[in-house]
Amino acid sequence: MDSRSERKHQAILEAATTVFLDKGYSGTSMDDIAKLAAVSKQTVYKHFSDKEKLFADIVLATTDRLDTTIDLLADLPTDDADLEENLTRLARRLLTALTDPRVIQLRRLIIANADVFPDLGTEWYERGFERGLATLAATFQRLTDQGLLRIDDTRLAANHFSGLLLWIPVNKAMFTGSAQHTDADLDRYAAAGTRVFLAAYR
């Protein structure tokens, strides 16, 4: 794909993301996407065979953006003296990534179309959230092996850690349609969630 074609491809992806999030899957047409991308509808079809393929590409592309966050989970320092500080910093980064307004909007869109595209929803969950949980569980296993944590089921503990952080801001955003939290709120969720987690597993 030459650079001109790549630019058009990216423009179509960005336009489609905007339109899907604004109008939903059923309310979006390829004409809408072509207009916003400033290309012909024929060009859109040249890059993407149909609306379903374009939607799938947008949904799955977001899992790639979680790679940096997942790498952070694997690189957690193993220093007993700074364990709470390191976990709190990690918690805050997770909150920042997973409460991003675009991520929340896309999550709502995927859930809204889960009956229509169940395989797509499953793949997004497995490639994104499940992969993150597996990495977090492996990190907790490493900390347990070093005697810094006391965990029998690291996968369950990874779910506990995530739940302590995300329950309030994500549920609020999912039900209200907006991320009603401040940076101070996220700082508080990260610190409190980490303290509760360590109280159970340290």
Short mmCIF file of C-alpha atoms in Angstrom, two decimals, residues 9-164:
data_model
loop_
_atom_site.label_atom_id
_atom_site.label_comp_id
_atom_site.label_asym_id
_atom_site.label_seq_id
_atom_site.Cartn_x
_atom_site.Cartn_y
_atom_site.Cartn_z
CA HIS A 9 -7.03 4.06 4.49
CA GLN A 10 -6.30 5.84 7.77
CA ALA A 11 -8.72 8.65 6.94
CA ILE A 12 -11.47 6.10 6.31
CA LEU A 13 -10.74 4.34 9.62
CA GLU A 14 -10.82 7.60 11.56
CA ALA A 15 -14.00 8.79 9.85
CA ALA A 16 -15.70 5.44 10.36
CA THR A 17 -14.77 5.42 14.05
CA THR A 18 -16.28 8.88 14.49
CA VAL A 19 -19.48 8.02 12.64
CA PHE A 20 -19.97 4.62 14.31
CA LEU A 21 -19.53 6.16 17.75
CA ASP A 22 -21.88 9.01 16.89
CA LYS A 23 -24.64 7.10 15.07
CA GLY A 24 -24.16 3.49 16.13
CA TYR A 25 -23.65 0.57 13.78
CA SER A 26 -27.16 0.41 12.30
CA GLY A 27 -27.37 4.19 11.90
CA THR A 28 -24.11 4.44 9.96
CA SER A 29 -23.90 4.25 6.18
CA MET A 30 -20.88 3.94 3.93
CA ASP A 31 -21.97 7.26 2.41
CA ASP A 32 -21.60 8.92 5.83
CA ILE A 33 -18.11 7.51 6.19
CA ALA A 34 -17.03 8.48 2.68
CA LYS A 35 -18.29 12.03 3.16
CA LEU A 36 -16.45 12.53 6.45
CA ALA A 37 -13.26 10.94 5.07
CA ALA A 38 -13.50 13.16 1.96
CA VAL A 39 -13.25 10.18 -0.38
CA SER A 40 -15.65 8.49 -2.77
CA LYS A 41 -17.81 5.60 -1.62
CA GLN A 42 -16.01 3.49 -4.23
CA THR A 43 -12.74 4.26 -2.44
CA VAL A 44 -14.21 3.13 0.86
CA TYR A 45 -15.26 -0.18 -0.70
CA LYS A 46 -11.83 -0.55 -2.30
CA HIS A 47 -10.27 -0.53 1.17
CA PHE A 48 -13.05 -2.36 3.03
CA SER A 49 -15.34 -4.89 1.40
CA ASP A 50 -18.37 -3.96 3.50
CA LYS A 51 -19.56 -2.10 6.59
CA GLU A 52 -19.21 -5.17 8.81
CA LYS A 53 -15.53 -5.61 7.85
CA LEU A 54 -14.86 -1.94 8.52
CA PHE A 55 -16.57 -2.12 11.90
CA ALA A 56 -14.58 -5.24 12.85
CA ASP A 57 -11.29 -3.61 11.88
CA ILE A 58 -12.05 -0.56 14.03
CA VAL A 59 -13.07 -2.64 17.03
CA LEU A 60 -10.04 -4.93 16.90
CA ALA A 61 -7.60 -2.08 16.26
CA THR A 62 -8.32 -0.79 19.75
CA THR A 63 -6.86 -3.95 21.27
CA ASP A 64 -3.50 -3.03 19.73
CA ARG A 65 -3.56 0.26 21.66
CA LEU A 66 -3.73 -1.69 24.90
CA ASP A 67 -0.32 -3.26 24.20
CA THR A 68 1.53 -0.45 25.98
CA THR A 69 -0.66 -0.81 29.04
CA ILE A 70 -0.23 -4.59 29.03
CA ASP A 71 3.56 -4.15 28.78
CA LEU A 72 3.38 -1.97 31.90
CA LEU A 73 1.68 -4.84 33.75
CA ALA A 74 4.55 -7.15 32.91
CA ASP A 75 7.24 -4.63 33.89
CA LEU A 76 6.05 -3.91 37.44
CA PRO A 77 9.16 -3.51 39.65
CA THR A 78 9.55 -6.09 42.41
CA ASP A 79 10.67 -4.02 45.36
CA ASP A 80 8.95 -4.76 48.66
CA ALA A 81 9.54 -1.28 50.05
CA ASP A 82 7.88 0.38 47.06
CA LEU A 83 5.26 -2.29 46.28
CA GLU A 84 2.25 -0.14 47.21
CA GLU A 85 3.62 2.85 45.34
CA ASN A 86 4.39 0.78 42.24
CA LEU A 87 0.99 -0.92 42.27
CA THR A 88 -0.77 2.41 42.76
CA ARG A 89 1.10 3.90 39.82
CA LEU A 90 0.16 0.87 37.71
CA ALA A 91 -3.46 1.14 38.87
CA ARG A 92 -3.59 4.79 37.83
CA ARG A 93 -2.27 3.97 34.36
CA LEU A 94 -4.84 1.21 33.96
CA LEU A 95 -7.60 3.60 34.98
CA THR A 96 -6.38 6.21 32.52
CA ALA A 97 -6.31 3.71 29.65
CA LEU A 98 -9.63 1.99 30.35
CA THR A 99 -11.66 5.09 31.19
CA ASP A 100 -10.57 6.96 28.07
CA PRO A 101 -13.81 8.35 26.57
CA ARG A 102 -13.17 6.68 23.20
CA VAL A 103 -12.59 3.30 24.85
CA ILE A 104 -15.80 3.69 26.87
CA GLN A 105 -17.78 4.70 23.78
CA LEU A 106 -16.45 1.76 21.81
CA ARG A 107 -17.16 -0.62 24.67
CA ARG A 108 -20.78 0.55 24.74
CA LEU A 109 -21.00 0.15 20.96
CA ILE A 110 -19.64 -3.41 21.11
CA ILE A 111 -22.08 -4.35 23.88
CA ALA A 112 -24.97 -2.79 21.94
CA ASN A 113 -24.13 -5.03 18.95
CA ALA A 114 -23.14 -8.17 20.86
CA ASP A 115 -26.19 -10.08 19.59
CA VAL A 116 -25.42 -9.14 15.99
CA PHE A 117 -21.65 -9.75 16.17
CA PRO A 118 -21.06 -12.15 19.08
CA ASP A 119 -17.76 -13.44 17.67
CA LEU A 120 -16.42 -9.91 17.32
CA GLY A 121 -17.27 -9.07 20.92
CA THR A 122 -15.61 -12.27 22.10
CA GLU A 123 -12.47 -11.60 20.08
CA TRP A 124 -12.25 -8.02 21.38
CA TYR A 125 -12.61 -9.22 24.96
CA GLU A 126 -10.05 -12.01 24.56
CA ARG A 127 -7.45 -9.91 22.71
CA GLY A 128 -7.87 -6.94 25.02
CA PHE A 129 -9.16 -7.40 28.53
CA GLU A 130 -8.45 -11.14 28.89
CA ARG A 131 -4.89 -10.69 27.66
CA GLY A 132 -4.40 -7.90 30.16
CA LEU A 133 -5.75 -10.05 32.97
CA ALA A 134 -3.44 -12.92 31.99
CA THR A 135 -0.42 -10.60 32.05
CA LEU A 136 -1.47 -9.14 35.38
CA ALA A 137 -1.94 -12.65 36.79
CA ALA A 138 1.57 -13.61 35.64
CA THR A 139 2.95 -10.51 37.34
CA PHE A 140 1.14 -11.39 40.57
CA GLN A 141 2.54 -14.92 40.32
CA ARG A 142 6.05 -13.49 40.06
CA LEU A 143 5.43 -11.31 43.12
CA THR A 144 4.02 -14.33 44.97
CA ASP A 145 7.04 -16.47 44.06
CA GLN A 146 9.27 -13.74 45.49
CA GLY A 147 7.29 -13.65 48.70
CA LEU A 148 5.89 -10.15 48.19
CA LEU A 149 2.27 -11.30 47.79
CA ARG A 150 0.32 -14.30 49.08
CA ILE A 151 -2.01 -15.47 46.30
CA ASP A 152 -3.40 -18.95 45.57
CA ASP A 153 -5.35 -18.02 42.43
CA THR A 154 -3.54 -15.24 40.57
CA ARG A 155 -6.14 -15.02 37.78
CA LEU A 156 -8.89 -14.41 40.35
CA ALA A 157 -6.66 -11.87 42.09
CA ALA A 158 -6.13 -10.07 38.77
CA ASN A 159 -9.91 -9.81 38.42
CA HIS A 160 -10.18 -8.52 41.99
CA PHE A 161 -7.54 -5.85 41.34
CA SER A 162 -9.23 -4.71 38.13
CA GLY A 163 -12.66 -4.75 39.71
CA LEU A 164 -11.56 -2.61 42.65
#
